[in-house]
Amino acid sequence: MADITPLFETCLQKHGKVRIRTRQYNVQELDEFLKEAYSILQNSRLVELNSYLRSIRQSYLSVAHPPRRKQLTREESISIRAQDKDRKYLTDQQRTEIDAQAKKLLRELNAAIDTLSETEQQRQAIESQIALKKRARDGLGALGRWAAGGAITAKSPEEEAEEAKANTLKMHREGVIWFLQRRLEECGRVQSEMMEVRLTREMEKSKSILYKNQGARPSDFSTSLDATAMNGHAPKELKKPSYNTLSPTAAVDDKSRIEAEQSLSSEQLQLFEEENQGMLKHYEDTLDQVRKLGYDMPPAASTFRSNLNNPQNRLQQISGQISGQMAVAKPTAFRSDAVPQAPEDPLFGLMAAYRKDTSDKKVDLGIGAYRDDNAKPWILPVVKHADQKLHEDPNLNHEYLPIAGLAEFTNASQKVLLGADSPAIKEQRVGAVRLQAAFLLIDHISRQGQEKAVYLSSPTWANHNQIFTNVQLPIKTYPYFSAKTKGLDFDGMIDAIDKAPDGSIIVLHACAHNPTGVDPTQEQWKQIAKTIHNKNHFPFFDCAYQGFASGDLARDAWAIRHFIQEGFEMCIAQSYAKNFGLYGERAGCFHFVTGPASDASETANRVASQLAILQRSEISNPPAYGARIASLVLNDDKLFAEWEANLRTMSGRIIDMRQKLKAALDKMGTPGTWDHITDQIGMFSFTGLTEKQVLRLREEFHVYMTKNGRISMAGLNSKNFEYFAKAVDQVVRETAQDGA
């Protein structure tokens, strides 16, 4: 194709228009994809290969040999040298080397383009997944958007712009790959055609030599020879015509041949003829291989031939990829009506929003995990010591634990929770496994053929609803937190428990109620126990903060121990995530306590056997590492004492933050009363802030908490509590004026 740019520029200049300026690209400024494509196109000589093959075509296809130099006159010598100046003679070895190098380069280029194409496909897949995750993270789903203060919307303009940008980039890069593939196909076609033509000429030359030695013109044998030789067979016998049929020129040329032939024996002539026919068959076989080259080309080259000869096919292919219709996929079994998109957990959506915030003043008061005064996770010193001791044990292995768990761990956990002198332990009325609420599905739904409801405090830990719903237990609530007093709605709680159907399951927080931080007093616990006993309800204690709330293990377990003294049958879920800091190790126990009776031990054994079956079907064997760490501490007096000291450190810092926050708010005269900050206990505090105030704190001051006003006291420290107090003071004052 001729370059018309100069003519076009002349035309523009003639009409007084701006000339075309060729844009110069700096390779270093290109992205990695274009750098690789440029490397394939330029550094790998893809551009030059086609031109090179065409430039040597005449010499490559020539079957002539360099002329022998005879004694020539000076004028003849000058003339021949002038003719040979533009002619390059190639030997068979040189042609073979050219073929080998061209094939090698084509294979390398094909592999490089395939790699580039596969890499781009992987990038597109990854970018697609990232976009989906980003949209899910930014959108957060229904509950997540509500927790993050947003509304449920369709794609935002920014998302649509990003999607359009991604599609444009995708089409551009696929176009680049198509261009490289097209250039490679062109080079392969030129090289293949040159080989075919050269071998055809070599074969014709060999035919001429054979015919000449048999004394006939090639035209006299062309029909019979082509009919046989092209099928890979040499002619068995060729008839010698009489020499008087030859042209005068042929007769003169054959005079020397006849003389040479007469000097050879019949055996030598036969051998010479066989060698010629063997050489002819070799060329014919090689030519067949070249003609079949299109069927033996690499996958990418075959794709070129089938899909790229027509550019419209490639455009349709790219369009199909963009629309996701490259092939008719088999319908998925995971249809959206069967497996709908679940909303993201609101708390984890809040955490994601916090991580994206780039402000250096941001405060995380949402996460339910302890942080030290530098806002860093704290590995308890006793856990470090137990971990070191564990790894120094020569008998340590990674074998399965028993189905019921590590016995020394579950036994020690009973003593920590119920007390070493507990009558339930002495009477062997206690069992423990590493299981959750599945036992209730067998015991209480089936009992008396009636469906039992689970009563949860309002509010409660959000995951309680999911846990009991998963085992198909209906959920109901009882009043717990009073928004007016920011304390316990004791009367409402007692009234709801008393009105619940007999035999209902009442879920109770043993201490450090999550999310309110409001706990009943010991006298209130006695009244709660009395009401549950009168209604024959089944208490289920959730104990996640023993020792973490007050720093005293016995004090935080007082409610559970009181219920046991009153002779209750109950279940207790015990966690070591908070009080050991083993958040990711899933260390804890599920205890069941039977009532005092003569057959209590036998009942406990039966229950334990059923729980073992459930444990086997749920998790088979519990995780070992966290249980081994906790077991070492619980069964070693020195480590146990250190653990108690660590508990006092954590609970003491949180209590200190409560006092400092209240003092700061009181000092500023922040509207309202803030006694509840210090009256509450444990990791969380229900501040009483409204949803509107919470959102303003997030938007204006980068303070992250759940929309119900709950804060994690562990997120406050000596460096940020004053900033938080001032932010609360400003927001409360301004919203109070607005009537919030």
XYZ file of C-alpha atoms in Angstrom:
740
model
C 0.000 0.000 0.000
C 1.402 3.395 -1.017
C 1.890 6.086 1.608
C -0.248 9.061 0.570
C 0.693 11.148 3.600
C 3.104 13.425 1.632
C 0.458 14.092 -1.044
C -2.160 14.769 1.602
C 0.146 17.174 3.452
C 0.885 19.017 0.200
C -2.841 19.375 -0.339
C -3.321 20.701 3.197
C -0.457 23.183 2.767
C -1.931 24.370 -0.526
C -5.204 25.200 1.206
C -3.482 26.835 4.196
C -4.314 24.062 6.651
C -2.163 22.703 9.441
C 0.109 19.883 8.378
C -0.147 16.466 9.915
C 2.354 15.990 12.700
C 3.436 12.481 13.295
C 3.143 11.709 16.977
C 6.294 10.378 18.516
C 5.782 7.809 21.263
C 8.167 7.143 24.095
C 8.137 3.409 24.742
C 8.949 3.958 28.421
C 5.678 5.877 28.817
C 3.537 2.972 27.579
C 1.884 0.497 29.925
C 3.243 -3.030 30.310
C 0.845 -4.492 27.750
C 1.845 -2.082 25.004
C 5.511 -2.458 25.910
C 5.224 -6.202 25.392
C 3.273 -5.740 22.151
C 5.880 -3.245 20.922
C 8.621 -5.697 21.847
C 6.946 -8.430 19.810
C 6.412 -6.106 16.879
C 9.840 -4.414 16.812
C 12.399 -6.204 18.982
C 11.328 -9.637 17.746
C 11.624 -8.401 14.114
C 8.035 -9.262 13.222
C 7.958 -6.120 11.073
C 11.225 -6.974 9.349
C 10.590 -10.688 8.835
C 8.034 -10.246 6.074
C 10.177 -7.654 4.270
C 13.245 -9.843 4.595
C 11.514 -12.891 3.160
C 10.279 -10.878 0.207
C 13.713 -9.319 -0.363
C 15.409 -12.716 -0.693
C 12.570 -14.288 -2.656
C 14.343 -14.204 -6.044
C 17.596 -15.629 -4.720
C 15.782 -18.139 -2.516
C 13.666 -19.469 -5.375
C 16.482 -19.570 -7.904
C 17.743 -23.060 -8.716
C 20.668 -21.724 -10.725
C 24.199 -22.127 -9.474
C 26.823 -19.389 -9.525
C 28.352 -19.356 -13.052
C 31.739 -20.903 -13.531
C 34.320 -18.310 -14.497
C 35.925 -18.985 -17.868
C 38.644 -17.078 -19.599
C 36.800 -13.939 -20.640
C 37.719 -10.761 -22.333
C 37.829 -7.617 -20.229
C 34.515 -6.375 -21.687
C 32.771 -9.726 -21.011
C 34.052 -9.773 -17.412
C 32.760 -6.267 -16.710
C 29.348 -7.145 -18.163
C 28.983 -10.332 -16.082
C 30.054 -8.584 -12.884
C 27.433 -5.896 -13.517
C 24.752 -8.586 -13.943
C 25.843 -10.493 -10.820
C 25.992 -7.354 -8.690
C 22.222 -7.428 -8.021
C 22.030 -11.221 -7.910
C 22.790 -13.223 -4.781
C 23.249 -16.938 -5.173
C 22.175 -19.164 -2.240
C 23.349 -22.671 -1.581
C 20.995 -25.422 -0.459
C 22.511 -25.246 3.025
C 21.836 -21.514 3.207
C 18.219 -22.041 2.143
C 17.804 -24.751 4.772
C 19.191 -22.407 7.437
C 16.833 -19.653 6.323
C 13.892 -22.085 6.550
C 14.917 -23.244 10.030
C 15.472 -19.727 11.347
C 12.184 -18.487 9.898
C 10.259 -21.397 11.424
C 11.936 -20.884 14.795
C 11.177 -17.184 14.776
C 7.574 -17.817 13.763
C 7.163 -20.308 16.609
C 8.674 -17.870 19.122
C 6.491 -15.039 17.897
C 3.425 -17.272 18.003
C 4.229 -18.279 21.606
C 4.825 -14.656 22.613
C 1.515 -13.526 21.093
C -0.327 -16.440 22.728
C 1.203 -15.530 26.099
C 0.224 -11.893 25.637
C -3.316 -12.922 24.696
C -3.667 -15.285 27.662
C -2.276 -12.661 30.033
C -4.774 -10.108 28.753
C -7.624 -12.586 29.189
C -6.516 -13.215 32.764
C -6.286 -9.463 33.372
C -9.790 -8.968 32.042
C -11.109 -11.757 34.268
C -9.345 -10.335 37.330
C -10.508 -6.782 36.566
C -14.045 -8.086 36.185
C -13.879 -9.818 39.559
C -12.356 -6.738 41.183
C -15.115 -4.576 39.727
C -17.773 -6.931 41.053
C -16.152 -7.058 44.489
C -15.671 -3.294 44.501
C -19.290 -2.779 43.609
C -20.324 -5.252 46.312
C -17.988 -3.541 48.783
C -19.024 -0.020 47.804
C -22.636 -1.003 47.448
C -22.440 -3.215 50.574
C -25.788 -4.799 49.791
C -29.043 -3.840 51.499
C -27.938 -4.142 55.132
C -24.399 -2.990 54.370
C -25.581 0.195 52.680
C -27.884 0.862 55.618
C -25.007 0.407 58.085
C -22.657 2.568 56.018
C -25.237 5.341 55.747
C -25.951 4.940 52.060
C -28.998 4.140 50.014
C -29.606 1.268 47.664
C -29.020 2.610 44.167
C -28.257 1.404 40.686
C -24.866 1.852 39.120
C -23.432 5.245 39.834
C -22.166 7.474 36.988
C -18.624 6.765 38.194
C -19.237 3.015 37.960
C -20.700 3.340 34.462
C -17.738 5.478 33.403
C -15.291 2.915 34.775
C -17.135 0.121 32.984
C -17.069 2.020 29.682
C -13.375 2.750 30.155
C -12.687 -0.922 30.831
C -14.592 -1.988 27.684
C -12.673 0.531 25.589
C -9.353 -0.720 26.922
C -10.451 -4.298 26.304
C -11.348 -3.622 22.654
C -8.126 -1.682 22.088
C -5.933 -4.444 23.468
C -7.754 -7.168 21.587
C -7.285 -5.077 18.468
C -3.543 -4.925 19.146
C -3.416 -8.699 19.586
C -5.417 -9.162 16.362
C -2.932 -6.918 14.513
C 0.038 -8.943 15.787
C -1.663 -12.206 14.855
C -2.437 -10.874 11.383
C 1.197 -9.864 10.829
C 2.363 -13.260 12.027
C -0.053 -15.065 9.730
C 1.188 -13.012 6.780
C 4.799 -13.927 7.540
C 3.897 -17.576 7.882
C 2.032 -17.562 4.587
C 4.925 -15.912 2.728
C 7.448 -18.366 4.179
C 5.215 -21.343 3.386
C 4.617 -20.212 -0.217
C 8.336 -19.644 -0.785
C 9.154 -23.138 0.443
C 6.488 -24.648 -1.770
C 7.627 -22.796 -4.885
C 11.301 -23.605 -4.236
C 10.616 -27.298 -3.732
C 8.431 -27.347 -6.842
C 11.256 -25.843 -8.885
C 13.781 -28.245 -7.401
C 11.499 -31.116 -8.308
C 11.087 -29.859 -11.888
C 14.834 -29.440 -12.127
C 15.313 -33.011 -10.954
C 12.800 -34.197 -13.529
C 14.732 -32.418 -16.235
C 17.963 -34.050 -15.116
C 16.297 -37.459 -15.088
C 14.747 -37.019 -18.506
C 17.955 -35.682 -19.938
C 19.858 -38.734 -18.749
C 17.163 -40.919 -20.290
C 17.451 -39.079 -23.616
C 14.020 -37.487 -23.862
C 12.518 -34.074 -23.544
C 10.607 -33.385 -20.339
C 7.473 -32.639 -22.345
C 7.447 -36.177 -23.722
C 7.077 -37.605 -20.253
C 5.209 -34.905 -18.390
C 1.847 -36.649 -18.412
C 3.001 -40.055 -17.247
C 5.492 -38.668 -14.768
C 3.109 -36.205 -13.138
C 0.438 -38.856 -12.814
C 2.777 -41.054 -10.824
C 5.392 -38.875 -9.190
C 2.885 -36.471 -7.651
C 1.449 -39.421 -5.770
C 4.819 -40.104 -4.285
C 5.855 -42.859 -6.746
C 8.658 -42.738 -9.257
C 7.958 -44.132 -12.747
C 8.896 -47.779 -12.989
C 9.974 -47.640 -16.636
C 10.405 -44.843 -19.075
C 10.385 -45.514 -22.797
C 13.363 -44.138 -24.706
C 12.330 -42.339 -27.856
C 14.542 -42.399 -30.902
C 17.122 -39.678 -30.955
C 16.050 -38.489 -34.407
C 12.922 -37.046 -32.756
C 15.022 -34.568 -30.792
C 15.393 -30.995 -31.906
C 18.704 -29.895 -33.463
C 19.615 -28.023 -30.307
C 18.912 -31.050 -28.185
C 20.952 -33.227 -30.568
C 23.956 -30.958 -30.254
C 23.622 -30.869 -26.433
C 23.203 -34.597 -26.247
C 26.361 -35.398 -28.237
C 28.552 -35.091 -25.169
C 25.966 -36.984 -23.119
C 25.929 -39.867 -25.584
C 29.677 -40.090 -25.490
C 29.657 -40.126 -21.663
C 26.857 -42.663 -21.596
C 28.675 -45.003 -23.946
C 31.651 -44.953 -21.618
C 29.458 -46.170 -18.661
C 28.415 -49.722 -17.979
C 24.747 -50.711 -17.812
C 25.038 -51.194 -14.026
C 26.395 -47.642 -13.615
C 23.605 -46.200 -15.738
C 20.954 -48.042 -13.697
C 22.469 -46.832 -10.429
C 22.568 -43.261 -11.686
C 18.908 -43.465 -12.732
C 17.845 -44.866 -9.339
C 19.625 -42.019 -7.529
C 17.859 -39.435 -9.689
C 14.464 -40.990 -9.026
C 15.207 -41.182 -5.286
C 16.074 -37.490 -5.230
C 12.876 -36.743 -7.144
C 10.751 -38.670 -4.627
C 12.422 -36.796 -1.727
C 11.464 -33.435 -3.224
C 7.898 -34.592 -3.871
C 7.479 -35.811 -0.260
C 8.912 -32.582 1.119
C 6.578 -30.580 -1.090
C 3.602 -32.542 0.243
C 4.673 -31.673 3.800
C 4.891 -28.002 2.935
C 1.443 -28.095 1.342
C 0.108 -29.632 4.539
C 1.741 -26.940 6.635
C -1.560 -25.164 7.028
C -2.931 -28.190 8.860
C 0.078 -28.496 11.152
C 0.380 -24.842 12.119
C 0.304 -23.887 15.814
C -3.106 -23.206 17.380
C -2.838 -19.446 17.048
C -1.841 -19.694 13.371
C -4.767 -22.027 12.680
C -7.042 -19.529 14.361
C -5.624 -16.824 12.104
C -6.490 -18.811 8.993
C -10.017 -19.645 10.122
C -11.001 -16.400 11.813
C -8.781 -13.584 10.648
C -8.811 -13.751 6.846
C -11.971 -11.689 7.052
C -11.545 -8.680 9.401
C -15.301 -8.625 9.927
C -15.054 -12.034 11.609
C -12.586 -10.663 14.142
C -14.762 -7.629 14.871
C -17.699 -9.929 15.512
C -15.505 -12.065 17.741
C -14.473 -9.065 19.851
C -18.072 -7.908 20.065
C -19.086 -11.370 21.211
C -16.471 -11.349 23.938
C -17.624 -7.976 25.202
C -21.245 -9.063 25.352
C -20.343 -12.338 27.015
C -21.782 -14.382 24.143
C -18.708 -16.114 22.765
C -20.356 -19.469 23.325
C -23.686 -20.745 24.516
C -22.955 -21.744 28.106
C -24.787 -24.458 29.916
C -27.272 -22.940 32.381
C -25.859 -22.856 35.899
C -27.377 -24.886 38.681
C -26.777 -21.902 40.970
C -29.575 -19.741 39.585
C -30.200 -16.391 41.228
C -33.632 -17.526 42.394
C -32.038 -20.534 44.100
C -28.882 -18.788 45.308
C -29.616 -15.043 45.570
C -26.924 -12.489 46.314
C -26.700 -12.206 50.092
C -26.248 -8.803 51.727
C -22.839 -8.099 53.182
C -22.561 -8.140 56.967
C -23.182 -4.537 58.151
C -20.292 -4.549 60.605
C -17.809 -5.802 58.020
C -19.170 -3.213 55.591
C -18.402 -0.571 58.193
C -14.874 -1.942 58.568
C -14.385 -1.760 54.796
C -15.487 1.880 54.769
C -13.024 2.640 57.573
C -10.130 1.045 55.698
C -10.894 3.121 52.607
C -10.867 6.373 54.594
C -7.546 8.167 54.064
C -7.908 10.668 56.923
C -5.154 10.572 59.544
C -7.771 11.399 62.210
C -10.102 8.482 61.534
C -11.265 6.515 64.572
C -12.460 2.897 64.473
C -15.049 2.262 67.172
C -16.837 -0.537 65.366
C -14.623 -3.619 65.612
C -15.201 -5.938 68.571
C -11.560 -6.704 69.251
C -9.209 -5.361 71.888
C -6.660 -2.709 70.924
C -3.826 -1.345 73.036
C -3.180 2.340 73.711
C -1.537 2.603 70.277
C -4.643 1.228 68.538
C -2.779 -2.010 67.752
C -3.869 -5.629 68.293
C -2.434 -6.968 71.545
C -1.107 -10.504 71.833
C -1.435 -11.419 75.480
C 1.996 -12.083 77.052
C 0.636 -15.291 78.565
C -0.353 -16.479 75.079
C 3.188 -15.831 73.852
C 4.613 -17.849 76.748
C 2.156 -20.697 76.205
C 2.898 -20.688 72.484
C 6.638 -20.953 73.148
C 6.077 -23.763 75.632
C 3.814 -25.536 73.173
C 6.405 -25.477 70.396
C 9.126 -26.699 72.732
C 7.086 -29.809 73.479
C 8.823 -32.729 71.694
C 5.524 -34.628 71.618
C 3.663 -31.911 69.710
C 1.990 -33.173 66.541
C -0.798 -32.248 64.171
C -2.999 -35.298 64.621
C -6.788 -35.059 64.830
C -8.269 -34.271 68.217
C -11.006 -36.549 69.540
C -14.503 -35.714 68.324
C -15.427 -34.133 71.665
C -12.252 -32.073 71.661
C -9.173 -31.872 73.890
C -10.274 -33.388 77.204
C -7.863 -31.402 79.401
C -9.124 -28.242 77.730
C -12.863 -28.930 78.137
C -12.422 -30.133 81.731
C -10.415 -27.048 82.709
C -12.959 -24.820 80.948
C -15.745 -26.261 83.115
C -13.821 -25.314 86.268
C -13.112 -21.777 85.059
C -16.742 -21.211 84.132
C -18.606 -23.049 86.907
C -16.001 -22.970 89.627
C -13.713 -25.802 90.710
C -16.065 -26.616 93.603
C -19.237 -26.563 91.503
C -21.734 -29.264 92.578
C -22.521 -29.912 88.913
C -18.907 -30.933 88.276
C -18.704 -33.040 91.435
C -21.940 -34.839 90.532
C -20.788 -35.354 86.923
C -23.767 -33.421 85.562
C -21.689 -31.443 83.054
C -20.601 -32.279 79.530
C -18.693 -30.195 77.011
C -17.923 -30.292 73.297
C -16.875 -27.778 70.659
C -20.352 -27.261 69.186
C -23.008 -24.561 68.849
C -26.806 -24.589 68.898
C -27.528 -27.664 66.777
C -28.237 -29.680 69.944
C -31.309 -27.544 70.598
C -32.880 -28.676 67.349
C -33.062 -32.261 68.651
C -33.785 -31.548 72.306
C -36.262 -28.721 72.407
C -38.109 -28.737 69.102
C -38.812 -32.452 69.453
C -39.707 -32.263 73.133
C -43.452 -32.702 73.688
C -43.993 -32.414 69.940
C -44.192 -28.617 70.188
C -42.137 -25.991 68.448
C -40.095 -23.958 70.909
C -39.167 -20.346 70.264
C -35.845 -18.795 71.145
C -36.104 -15.489 73.020
C -33.279 -13.027 72.391
C -32.668 -9.717 74.121
C -33.502 -6.574 72.186
C -30.909 -5.673 71.092
C -28.510 -8.603 70.982
C -25.392 -9.723 69.135
C -26.460 -9.656 65.487
C -25.192 -13.156 64.742
C -27.520 -14.719 67.336
C -30.390 -14.365 64.890
C -28.509 -16.159 62.122
C -27.261 -18.982 64.361
C -30.687 -19.988 65.611
C -32.424 -19.370 62.294
C -29.967 -21.770 60.621
C -31.265 -24.599 62.849
C -34.840 -23.582 62.041
C -35.731 -22.249 65.471
C -38.236 -19.367 65.488
C -36.938 -16.107 66.979
C -38.687 -13.798 69.417
C -37.357 -10.977 71.571
C -37.706 -9.609 75.074
C -37.070 -5.943 76.045
C -33.612 -5.271 77.424
C -32.220 -1.763 76.796
C -34.082 1.370 77.803
C -33.383 4.231 75.407
C -34.745 6.623 78.055
C -32.458 5.609 80.930
C -29.711 4.099 78.756
C -29.789 1.210 81.179
C -31.639 -2.090 81.670
C -35.360 -2.269 81.017
C -35.708 -4.756 83.842
C -39.494 -4.611 84.205
C -40.028 -5.100 80.475
C -37.600 -8.032 80.453
C -39.289 -9.819 83.389
C -42.753 -9.239 81.945
C -41.814 -10.693 78.527
C -40.132 -13.762 80.048
C -43.140 -14.367 82.250
C -45.540 -14.153 79.296
C -43.480 -16.444 77.058
C -44.924 -19.949 76.522
C -43.717 -22.490 79.065
C -40.533 -24.293 78.089
C -39.228 -21.498 75.850
C -35.495 -21.048 75.294
C -34.188 -17.842 76.882
C -30.804 -16.662 75.633
C -28.929 -14.666 78.279
C -25.619 -12.784 78.173
C -23.557 -13.925 81.145
C -21.696 -10.596 81.404
C -20.686 -7.547 79.346
C -23.867 -7.580 77.287
C -23.232 -7.117 73.576
C -24.022 -4.533 72.270
C -25.264 -2.431 75.200
C -22.697 -3.058 77.937
C -25.628 -3.143 80.382
C -25.668 -6.053 82.867
C -28.287 -6.922 85.511
C -27.248 -6.617 89.130
C -26.949 -9.764 91.220
C -30.354 -9.081 92.784
C -31.874 -8.681 89.328
C -30.253 -11.951 88.218
C -31.970 -13.699 91.131
C -35.349 -12.373 89.990
C -34.649 -13.406 86.396
C -33.741 -16.930 87.545
C -36.921 -17.158 89.609
C -39.113 -16.115 86.689
C -37.448 -18.580 84.301
C -37.830 -21.372 86.885
C -41.530 -20.650 87.398
C -42.162 -20.830 83.643
C -40.038 -23.954 83.156
C -37.960 -22.108 80.543
C -34.616 -23.385 79.361
C -31.735 -20.902 79.914
C -28.996 -20.676 77.312
C -26.050 -18.546 78.436
C -23.680 -16.869 75.977
C -20.405 -16.230 77.794
C -17.871 -14.410 75.599
C -16.324 -11.915 78.057
C -15.574 -13.765 81.288
C -12.722 -11.918 83.027
C -12.679 -9.318 80.254
C -15.596 -7.339 81.702
C -14.492 -6.701 85.270
C -11.075 -8.360 85.366
C -12.482 -10.940 87.830
C -13.315 -14.395 86.426
C -15.595 -15.362 89.336
C -17.513 -12.091 89.318
C -18.197 -12.274 85.584
C -19.456 -15.875 85.942
C -21.706 -15.152 88.943
C -25.013 -15.413 87.027
C -24.176 -18.827 85.564
C -23.076 -20.217 88.916
C -26.233 -18.916 90.561
C -28.446 -20.693 88.020
C -26.566 -23.952 88.657
C -27.066 -23.576 92.394
C -30.782 -23.188 91.710
C -30.760 -26.591 89.983
C -31.319 -25.465 86.384
C -30.674 -27.566 83.336
C -28.948 -25.305 80.827
C -26.561 -24.841 77.952
C -23.582 -22.490 77.948
C -21.593 -21.263 74.948
C -18.136 -20.252 76.149
C -15.660 -18.338 73.968
C -11.965 -17.591 74.488
C -11.729 -15.141 71.585
C -11.869 -11.996 73.728
C -10.337 -13.007 77.065
C -7.392 -14.815 75.423
C -7.198 -12.664 72.304
C -7.497 -15.832 70.200
C -9.887 -14.212 67.724
C -8.947 -16.273 64.712
C -8.427 -19.628 66.450
C -12.073 -20.489 67.201
C -11.308 -21.619 70.766
C -14.304 -22.265 72.992
C -16.659 -24.873 74.467
C -20.332 -25.813 74.468
C -21.346 -26.934 77.954
C -24.559 -28.652 78.954
C -25.611 -29.111 82.572
C -28.284 -31.572 83.664
C -30.451 -31.031 86.710
C -29.628 -32.730 90.016
C -31.091 -36.266 89.990
C -30.085 -39.809 90.736
C -29.590 -40.549 87.039
C -27.924 -37.191 86.218
C -24.597 -38.795 85.270
C -26.315 -41.260 82.931
C -28.293 -38.403 81.363
C -25.090 -36.441 80.809
C -23.527 -39.435 79.048
C -26.515 -39.814 76.733
C -26.483 -36.151 75.844
C -22.717 -36.284 75.235
C -23.147 -39.234 72.862
C -25.670 -37.291 70.762
C -23.500 -34.210 70.738
C -20.580 -36.307 69.495
C -22.688 -37.418 66.518
C -23.624 -33.830 65.756
C -20.024 -32.731 66.155
C -18.896 -35.424 63.718
C -21.382 -34.307 61.073
C -20.695 -30.602 61.553
C -16.908 -30.268 61.875
C -15.750 -33.841 62.550
C -12.862 -32.765 64.748
C -12.365 -29.366 66.372
C -9.307 -27.141 65.671
C -6.407 -27.842 68.003
C -4.081 -24.842 68.230
C -6.278 -22.435 70.203
C -7.473 -25.214 72.498
C -3.888 -26.264 73.246
C -2.838 -22.691 74.044
C -5.791 -22.181 76.383
C -5.339 -25.626 77.933
C -1.711 -24.922 78.827
C -2.730 -21.703 80.582
C -5.767 -23.132 82.352
C -3.837 -26.140 83.706
C -0.668 -24.307 84.791
C -0.876 -22.258 88.022
C 1.863 -19.833 86.995
C 0.437 -19.205 83.531
C -3.078 -18.966 84.965
C -1.985 -16.204 87.334
C -0.333 -14.360 84.453
C -3.551 -14.678 82.436
C -5.542 -13.096 85.249
C -3.064 -10.210 85.266
C -3.480 -9.791 81.513
C -7.260 -9.721 81.969
C -6.932 -6.962 84.529
C -4.752 -5.009 82.084
C -7.348 -5.171 79.310
C -10.398 -4.543 81.459
C -8.547 -1.832 83.384
C -7.674 0.115 80.226
C -11.276 -0.041 79.012
C -12.606 1.126 82.380
C -10.071 3.963 82.272
C -11.280 5.002 78.812
C -14.874 5.054 80.082
C -13.919 7.347 82.921
C -11.873 9.696 80.727
C -14.565 9.922 78.056
C -17.260 10.732 80.609
C -15.027 13.293 82.286
C -14.288 15.007 78.964
C -17.984 15.204 78.041
C -18.919 16.494 81.502
C -16.156 19.099 81.363
C -17.441 20.472 78.067
C -21.016 20.402 79.342
C -22.175 18.256 76.467
C -26.005 18.251 76.445
C -27.522 15.194 78.106
C -26.365 12.880 80.856
C -23.381 10.597 80.355
C -23.395 8.503 83.516
C -24.242 5.452 81.426
C -20.719 5.533 79.937
C -19.257 4.436 83.276
C -22.321 2.470 84.446
C -21.998 0.104 81.518
C -19.323 -2.577 81.447
C -17.218 -4.556 79.023
C -16.004 -3.835 75.521
C -19.095 -2.035 74.209
C -21.103 0.988 75.183
C -24.479 2.138 73.936
C -23.870 5.879 73.723
C -27.453 6.895 73.067
C -26.407 8.790 69.942
C -29.027 8.872 67.197
C -28.548 7.527 63.700
C -28.336 11.052 62.315
C -25.638 11.962 64.822
C -23.691 8.799 64.030
C -23.700 9.598 60.313
C -22.520 13.149 60.947
C -19.677 11.855 63.093
C -18.637 9.608 60.239
C -18.931 12.171 57.470
C -17.425 15.170 59.267
C -15.038 13.645 61.814
C -14.188 10.214 60.301
C -15.490 8.406 63.393
C -16.824 4.932 62.541
C -19.432 3.231 64.729
C -22.598 1.245 64.094
C -25.723 3.261 63.339
C -27.403 2.230 66.588
C -24.819 4.281 68.516
C -22.757 1.369 69.819
C -19.045 2.001 70.229
C -16.177 -0.336 71.020
C -14.438 1.196 74.030
C -11.279 -0.671 73.001
C -11.064 1.661 69.993
C -10.470 4.657 72.271
C -7.020 5.460 73.609
C -5.092 8.290 75.226
C -4.412 9.818 71.790
C -7.948 9.994 70.382
C -10.501 10.056 73.214
C -10.430 13.875 73.454
C -10.869 14.203 69.672
C -13.853 11.843 69.865
C -15.342 13.681 72.857
C -15.073 17.050 71.077
C -16.663 15.593 67.941
C -19.557 14.158 69.977
C -20.001 17.476 71.793
C -20.190 19.454 68.540
C -22.561 17.048 66.809
C -24.852 16.705 69.837
C -25.071 20.479 70.258
C -25.773 21.165 66.585
C -28.308 18.375 66.150
C -30.027 19.384 69.391
C -30.558 22.846 67.905
C -31.944 21.224 64.739
C -34.361 19.175 66.834
C -32.617 15.847 66.230
